[in-house]
Amino acid sequence: MSVLEGGKISGRQFMAVLTMVRLVPVTLVFSMVTSASNPQDAWIASIISGVVAIPFAMLIARLSLKFPEKTIIEYSQIILGPVLGKLVGLVFLWFSIQTSVNIIRALGEAYAIAIMPETPIQTFMIMLAIMSCYAARSGLEVLSRLGEDTLFIVGFIFLVACVLPYNAMRLENLLPVLAKGMSSLIPPVVASLGYYSQFIMIGMLVPYLAKPEEATKYAIYAVLISGFLTTAGCVSVVAALGTTANSWTLPLFSLARLISLGEFFERIEAGIMAAWTLSTGIKLALFLWAISVGIAQLFNLKRYEPLVFPLAAVFIPLALVAFESMVDLEDYLSKADAVAAVIIAVAVIALLYVGLGVRSFLFPGKEKYR
Amino acid sequence: MVFRALSRLVLRMVPRRQRSAIPSQRGSDPQISLTGKLSKNLRENESLIRDTFGNSSDLVIRKLRFGSGPGIAMLVVHIDGLVDSALISDAVIRPIAVTPEFFEMDKQSSARVRDRIRDGLISVSDISEVSDKSDFLTAIAEGKCGIIIDGSPDAFVCDIGGFEMRNLEEPMNEVVIRGPREGFCEVLRVNTSLLRRRIRSPRLWIEEFTVGRISRTQVEIVYLKGIADEKLVREARERIRRIDIDSIQESGQLEEYIEDAPYSPFPTILRTERPDRVVGGLLEGRIAILTDGTPFALIVPVTITMFLTSPDDYFERSFIASAERLIRHTSFFVGLFLPSLYVAVTTFHYEMLPTTLVIAIAAQHEGIPFPAVFEAFLMEVSFEILREAAVRLPNVFGPAISVVGVLILGEAAVRAGLASSVMIIIVALTAIASFVTPIFSLSVAVRLLRFPMIFLAGSLGLFGVVFGFSIMAIHLASLRSFGIPYLAPIAPIVSSDQKDVFVRLPWWKLDTRPEFTGKRDVRRQARGLKPHPPEPRRKQAPSSQRKKRSR
């Protein structure tokens, strides 16, 4: 089948966009912290979820490497046959659409709550969509080139926001460790894994890698980088905001407000805001691109670009009606969405591996699908 | 034999730095792997010369034939523009043509012809005999006149000189503090000779095209064979060939026919009046396009960072050059974003400023009837009008304009309550910052994009600024110039090219050509050229000093 997109991306760019996939919810809504009943242990949850995510990312990458020229939409049809395969493709698309809708609404809410409360939320959502559509239409190559630079900017601002409020931080806020037992770690771990399961996007990216064999390595790097940044964020947020950190709506933003260096270098929320917008824009662009390419491949269309704008136009009303408020959105993200995402991702990967096993049992000697 | 020995002796006496043209030396150009002697066959020699020079349009080969019967043939070779052709016809061609002795020569008498020339037939003081292919070709590229006689293994190379320095002026809008002070002029051949004088190698290939059905304008593409990507050269050739127009008067016209993104505000082709900038581009594997009738040469492909470099970055010491580079990059962003950031902050995000500053700004803004965004528009537009007027007016009126600018824009606008003085400061700073960009075409783009940015900031605050920035970033990342990503060493990040983007590392660290254009011949210098103080004397005297003493 024809590869709809001509561009090739480097391993580092692949890693950058994947990191962005995990980092975006952290820069917006810190559901690691907000979903935890005792936020002191969020950092432990972050490490655990990172450790669990590594084999998960490896499994997806290994699977995709068996078909280095095909996307997950295409090879699921090879493995599972046209009907079941298309169904898996549809589930993948549905999952990605839900994620896009979530991030559109999250960015809109964040702006409407924290920065410009009098401006209607639609403004931000539409502008974000326009931005991401433009990037998605420009293609994966452009998108990931920007992702590479954005990772630097976002990572830098993120670290600055985590380190500089040091005079407001009390490390004893992190005590006691595991006060409510191991079971209290389950909600934040699941919330975090919900985002890591978006790494199923690897299945769409591998065929566009210049060197597909590097996919596993860079996917692991992506987990490590995003895991490190998330853990650092967890520690700083809880140390600075105290044990009530889980009741803040936008913890990282509040964290940035605490920064004050020499009574001059303060109020760097603008930086956090820019990091939000950039990273969300890249992630949404990636998802818009993946969904349109996925639809085009599922229905044998020749081009994916015409799908981008209509898709975004559908996402905005969806994002408006899907949630009532920021609280509703956060609740959904950290509970229902996370559980559903983990189940979907695990089910899809398991199904594909089982299908692969059955195929190699039925048709031995045809393991190579190139 | 005697000559070889002599030449070896001469070589030893010439200091190393001047020897670079002689191929057998260290530091010679490895691409000219033409070893061996010149052929006795004239036709073979001619095709050798043509091939080595890529049949460049400024290569002149004059074939003379004289004597009885089939007679004896001779080639007179030189590069147009480097050698005075009037001198060649007077001093070389005429003596040969009018010597009665030559009338009865035939093919067997080549030795006699050679002796005759050596003995003083040609009235040039500096004439020498060479037999190596590479010696001969290098001499031609260096601006000497070559004479090859049919049937003779040796050729003559004479230094006609005659390269008169024309009155070239320093380019007005690409001023450097340190660096050559000459710019291109309107005559194409002079411009190519300026390049030939800087790159004295047969690898500098020049291809000629005629564009314009009526004007028949000469357009030439110049590149370094073996460094420039062949695909790129082919692409440039094709883009120029497909132009079908009645006349081309300036390279700006050409630019619009061959650029990659015709609707982008950003220039994807660099125009310059400076030969040193063109040479720098050629050595990085780029292509120059020269047009007759204009001093502006085009360089393709380009990246946006090239517009923020100035030739003196490479001539100044690296520490200072890097500081200037950083200032230039900063002012690029200042010129683009400062007014919009100011408008965004004072309209929507007062809380981001320190309290005392907020009070100061608010107090100034008290009596002003406009919102900040309109104020910014007003001041920016009036500044643009002033700037345009200053360009068009004769120089005599320059001071008048600046007085009007200072008084009316600065003082009176504030007094009349049309603008706050902070806004004046912002506009002035922005204006100065936009003049820092060394290449005009990019600074124009920046100036124009400022207006939509102010509008976005005035309507959506910082979100608008971030939105504008992102759209611009996406646009820039999607641009390509002749197939090369426009944001090249920044997006995609090329770590080996970071040495020459925001800072300029010392020359001995700039050891590779850019990833996207210089792949064919990546290394541009030997390793380990970092200078270091001499080793302590008591161990061993440095070898060069020892040699000097022995002489």
Short mmCIF file of N, CA and C in Angstrom, two decimals, chain B residues 43-125:
data_model
loop_
_atom_site.label_atom_id
_atom_site.label_comp_id
_atom_site.label_asym_id
_atom_site.label_seq_id
_atom_site.Cartn_x
_atom_site.Cartn_y
_atom_site.Cartn_z
N ARG B 43 44.47 18.07 -29.67
CA ARG B 43 43.03 17.90 -29.43
C ARG B 43 42.79 17.32 -28.03
N GLU B 44 43.67 16.37 -27.65
CA GLU B 44 43.53 15.81 -26.30
C GLU B 44 43.70 16.89 -25.24
N ASN B 45 44.67 17.74 -25.46
CA ASN B 45 44.90 18.81 -24.49
C ASN B 45 43.71 19.74 -24.40
N GLU B 46 43.17 20.03 -25.57
CA GLU B 46 42.05 20.97 -25.57
C GLU B 46 40.87 20.38 -24.79
N SER B 47 40.57 19.11 -25.03
CA SER B 47 39.42 18.54 -24.31
C SER B 47 39.74 18.41 -22.83
N LEU B 48 41.02 18.19 -22.51
CA LEU B 48 41.39 18.15 -21.09
C LEU B 48 41.08 19.49 -20.41
N ILE B 49 41.48 20.56 -21.08
CA ILE B 49 41.25 21.89 -20.49
C ILE B 49 39.76 22.15 -20.36
N ARG B 50 39.04 21.85 -21.42
CA ARG B 50 37.60 22.12 -21.38
C ARG B 50 36.91 21.31 -20.29
N ASP B 51 37.31 20.05 -20.17
CA ASP B 51 36.68 19.21 -19.15
C ASP B 51 37.00 19.69 -17.74
N THR B 52 38.26 20.04 -17.53
CA THR B 52 38.64 20.44 -16.18
C THR B 52 37.90 21.71 -15.76
N PHE B 53 37.74 22.60 -16.69
CA PHE B 53 37.04 23.83 -16.36
C PHE B 53 35.54 23.72 -16.56
N GLY B 54 35.06 22.53 -16.86
CA GLY B 54 33.63 22.35 -17.05
C GLY B 54 33.09 23.23 -18.16
N ASN B 55 33.94 23.50 -19.14
CA ASN B 55 33.55 24.35 -20.25
C ASN B 55 32.98 25.68 -19.76
N SER B 56 33.58 26.22 -18.73
CA SER B 56 33.08 27.47 -18.15
C SER B 56 33.02 28.57 -19.20
N SER B 57 32.07 29.46 -19.01
CA SER B 57 31.82 30.43 -20.06
C SER B 57 32.91 31.47 -20.15
N ASP B 58 33.72 31.62 -19.10
CA ASP B 58 34.77 32.63 -19.22
C ASP B 58 36.11 32.05 -19.65
N LEU B 59 36.10 30.76 -20.00
CA LEU B 59 37.32 30.13 -20.50
C LEU B 59 37.46 30.44 -21.98
N VAL B 60 38.59 31.02 -22.35
CA VAL B 60 38.78 31.37 -23.76
C VAL B 60 39.90 30.51 -24.32
N ILE B 61 39.61 29.77 -25.37
CA ILE B 61 40.65 28.97 -26.03
C ILE B 61 40.72 29.44 -27.48
N ARG B 62 41.86 30.00 -27.83
CA ARG B 62 42.03 30.49 -29.20
C ARG B 62 42.93 29.51 -29.91
N LYS B 63 42.47 29.00 -31.05
CA LYS B 63 43.29 28.05 -31.80
C LYS B 63 43.93 28.77 -32.97
N LEU B 64 45.24 28.71 -33.02
CA LEU B 64 45.96 29.35 -34.14
C LEU B 64 46.51 28.26 -35.04
N ARG B 65 46.49 28.52 -36.30
CA ARG B 65 47.09 27.55 -37.23
C ARG B 65 47.89 28.34 -38.27
N PHE B 66 49.11 27.93 -38.49
CA PHE B 66 49.93 28.66 -39.47
C PHE B 66 50.88 27.69 -40.13
N GLY B 67 51.61 28.18 -41.08
CA GLY B 67 52.57 27.34 -41.77
C GLY B 67 52.02 26.79 -43.07
N SER B 68 52.84 25.98 -43.71
CA SER B 68 52.46 25.47 -45.02
C SER B 68 51.77 24.12 -44.87
N GLY B 69 50.99 23.75 -45.88
CA GLY B 69 50.27 22.48 -45.84
C GLY B 69 49.29 22.46 -44.70
N PRO B 70 49.21 21.33 -43.96
CA PRO B 70 48.33 21.33 -42.80
C PRO B 70 48.85 22.28 -41.73
N GLY B 71 50.11 22.57 -41.79
CA GLY B 71 50.67 23.56 -40.88
C GLY B 71 50.79 23.05 -39.46
N ILE B 72 50.98 23.96 -38.56
CA ILE B 72 51.10 23.59 -37.16
C ILE B 72 50.10 24.42 -36.36
N ALA B 73 49.48 23.75 -35.40
CA ALA B 73 48.44 24.45 -34.63
C ALA B 73 48.94 24.76 -33.24
N MET B 74 48.26 25.66 -32.62
CA MET B 74 48.69 26.16 -31.31
C MET B 74 47.45 26.63 -30.57
N LEU B 75 47.45 26.43 -29.24
CA LEU B 75 46.31 26.92 -28.46
C LEU B 75 46.76 28.05 -27.56
N VAL B 76 45.99 29.10 -27.51
CA VAL B 76 46.24 30.16 -26.54
C VAL B 76 45.04 30.16 -25.58
N VAL B 77 45.31 29.88 -24.33
CA VAL B 77 44.23 29.68 -23.36
C VAL B 77 44.31 30.73 -22.27
N HIS B 78 43.18 31.32 -21.95
CA HIS B 78 43.16 32.18 -20.77
C HIS B 78 41.73 32.30 -20.23
N ILE B 79 41.63 32.91 -19.08
CA ILE B 79 40.32 33.13 -18.47
C ILE B 79 39.93 34.57 -18.71
N ASP B 80 38.81 34.76 -19.32
CA ASP B 80 38.35 36.11 -19.60
C ASP B 80 38.05 36.82 -18.28
N GLY B 81 38.51 38.02 -18.17
CA GLY B 81 38.25 38.77 -16.95
C GLY B 81 39.46 38.80 -16.04
N LEU B 82 40.27 37.73 -16.09
CA LEU B 82 41.47 37.71 -15.26
C LEU B 82 42.66 38.25 -16.04
N VAL B 83 42.59 38.13 -17.33
CA VAL B 83 43.71 38.55 -18.18
C VAL B 83 43.18 39.59 -19.15
N ASP B 84 44.00 40.55 -19.41
CA ASP B 84 43.57 41.59 -20.35
C ASP B 84 43.66 41.04 -21.77
N SER B 85 42.54 40.91 -22.43
CA SER B 85 42.57 40.24 -23.74
C SER B 85 43.26 41.10 -24.79
N ALA B 86 43.28 42.41 -24.63
CA ALA B 86 43.99 43.26 -25.59
C ALA B 86 45.48 42.97 -25.52
N LEU B 87 45.98 42.77 -24.29
CA LEU B 87 47.39 42.46 -24.12
C LEU B 87 47.72 41.12 -24.75
N ILE B 88 46.80 40.17 -24.64
CA ILE B 88 47.06 38.86 -25.22
C ILE B 88 47.19 38.95 -26.72
N SER B 89 46.28 39.68 -27.33
CA SER B 89 46.38 39.74 -28.79
C SER B 89 47.63 40.52 -29.21
N ASP B 90 48.01 41.52 -28.43
CA ASP B 90 49.20 42.30 -28.79
C ASP B 90 50.48 41.54 -28.54
N ALA B 91 50.56 40.95 -27.36
CA ALA B 91 51.84 40.41 -26.91
C ALA B 91 52.02 38.95 -27.29
N VAL B 92 50.93 38.21 -27.49
CA VAL B 92 51.08 36.79 -27.76
C VAL B 92 50.67 36.44 -29.19
N ILE B 93 49.46 36.80 -29.53
CA ILE B 93 48.94 36.30 -30.80
C ILE B 93 49.59 37.02 -31.99
N ARG B 94 49.72 38.34 -31.89
CA ARG B 94 50.27 39.06 -33.02
C ARG B 94 51.69 38.65 -33.37
N PRO B 95 52.62 38.57 -32.41
CA PRO B 95 53.99 38.16 -32.77
C PRO B 95 54.02 36.81 -33.49
N ILE B 96 53.18 35.88 -33.02
CA ILE B 96 53.18 34.57 -33.65
C ILE B 96 52.65 34.67 -35.08
N ALA B 97 51.59 35.46 -35.19
CA ALA B 97 50.92 35.52 -36.50
C ALA B 97 51.78 36.22 -37.54
N VAL B 98 52.60 37.18 -37.13
CA VAL B 98 53.31 37.96 -38.14
C VAL B 98 54.75 37.51 -38.35
N THR B 99 55.25 36.58 -37.57
CA THR B 99 56.63 36.15 -37.76
C THR B 99 56.76 35.39 -39.08
N PRO B 100 57.54 35.89 -40.00
CA PRO B 100 57.62 35.27 -41.33
C PRO B 100 58.20 33.86 -41.25
N GLU B 101 59.07 33.68 -40.26
CA GLU B 101 59.72 32.39 -40.06
C GLU B 101 58.71 31.26 -39.87
N PHE B 102 57.58 31.59 -39.27
CA PHE B 102 56.58 30.58 -38.98
C PHE B 102 55.78 30.15 -40.20
N PHE B 103 55.90 30.93 -41.30
CA PHE B 103 55.02 30.65 -42.43
C PHE B 103 55.28 29.30 -43.06
N GLU B 104 56.57 28.82 -42.97
CA GLU B 104 56.82 27.53 -43.62
C GLU B 104 56.95 26.39 -42.62
N MET B 105 56.49 26.63 -41.43
CA MET B 105 56.55 25.55 -40.44
C MET B 105 55.53 24.48 -40.75
N ASP B 106 55.81 23.26 -40.32
CA ASP B 106 54.78 22.23 -40.37
C ASP B 106 54.81 21.44 -39.07
N LYS B 107 54.11 20.35 -39.04
CA LYS B 107 53.91 19.64 -37.79
C LYS B 107 55.22 19.18 -37.15
N GLN B 108 56.22 18.90 -37.99
CA GLN B 108 57.47 18.37 -37.43
C GLN B 108 58.30 19.45 -36.75
N SER B 109 57.96 20.68 -36.99
CA SER B 109 58.85 21.72 -36.50
C SER B 109 58.40 22.32 -35.17
N SER B 110 57.68 21.55 -34.40
CA SER B 110 57.18 22.10 -33.14
C SER B 110 58.31 22.49 -32.21
N ALA B 111 59.42 21.74 -32.24
CA ALA B 111 60.53 22.06 -31.35
C ALA B 111 61.09 23.43 -31.69
N ARG B 112 61.13 23.70 -33.00
CA ARG B 112 61.68 24.99 -33.41
C ARG B 112 60.76 26.14 -32.96
N VAL B 113 59.49 25.89 -33.11
CA VAL B 113 58.54 26.92 -32.67
C VAL B 113 58.72 27.18 -31.18
N ARG B 114 58.88 26.08 -30.46
CA ARG B 114 59.00 26.21 -29.01
C ARG B 114 60.24 27.03 -28.64
N ASP B 115 61.34 26.67 -29.30
CA ASP B 115 62.58 27.41 -29.01
C ASP B 115 62.42 28.89 -29.31
N ARG B 116 61.76 29.14 -30.41
CA ARG B 116 61.59 30.52 -30.86
C ARG B 116 60.78 31.32 -29.82
N ILE B 117 59.73 30.67 -29.31
CA ILE B 117 58.90 31.36 -28.32
C ILE B 117 59.69 31.59 -27.05
N ARG B 118 60.43 30.56 -26.69
CA ARG B 118 61.19 30.68 -25.45
C ARG B 118 62.25 31.78 -25.57
N ASP B 119 62.80 31.88 -26.77
CA ASP B 119 63.89 32.83 -26.93
C ASP B 119 63.43 34.27 -27.00
N GLY B 120 62.13 34.50 -26.96
CA GLY B 120 61.75 35.90 -26.86
C GLY B 120 60.83 36.40 -27.92
N LEU B 121 60.18 35.48 -28.60
CA LEU B 121 59.22 35.95 -29.60
C LEU B 121 58.07 36.68 -28.92
N ILE B 122 57.66 36.11 -27.78
CA ILE B 122 56.51 36.69 -27.09
C ILE B 122 57.01 37.75 -26.14
N SER B 123 56.45 38.92 -26.29
CA SER B 123 56.98 40.04 -25.53
C SER B 123 56.33 40.15 -24.15
N VAL B 124 56.55 39.11 -23.36
CA VAL B 124 56.06 39.13 -21.99
C VAL B 124 57.24 38.80 -21.10
N SER B 125 57.36 39.49 -20.02
CA SER B 125 58.56 39.29 -19.21
C SER B 125 58.55 37.95 -18.48
#
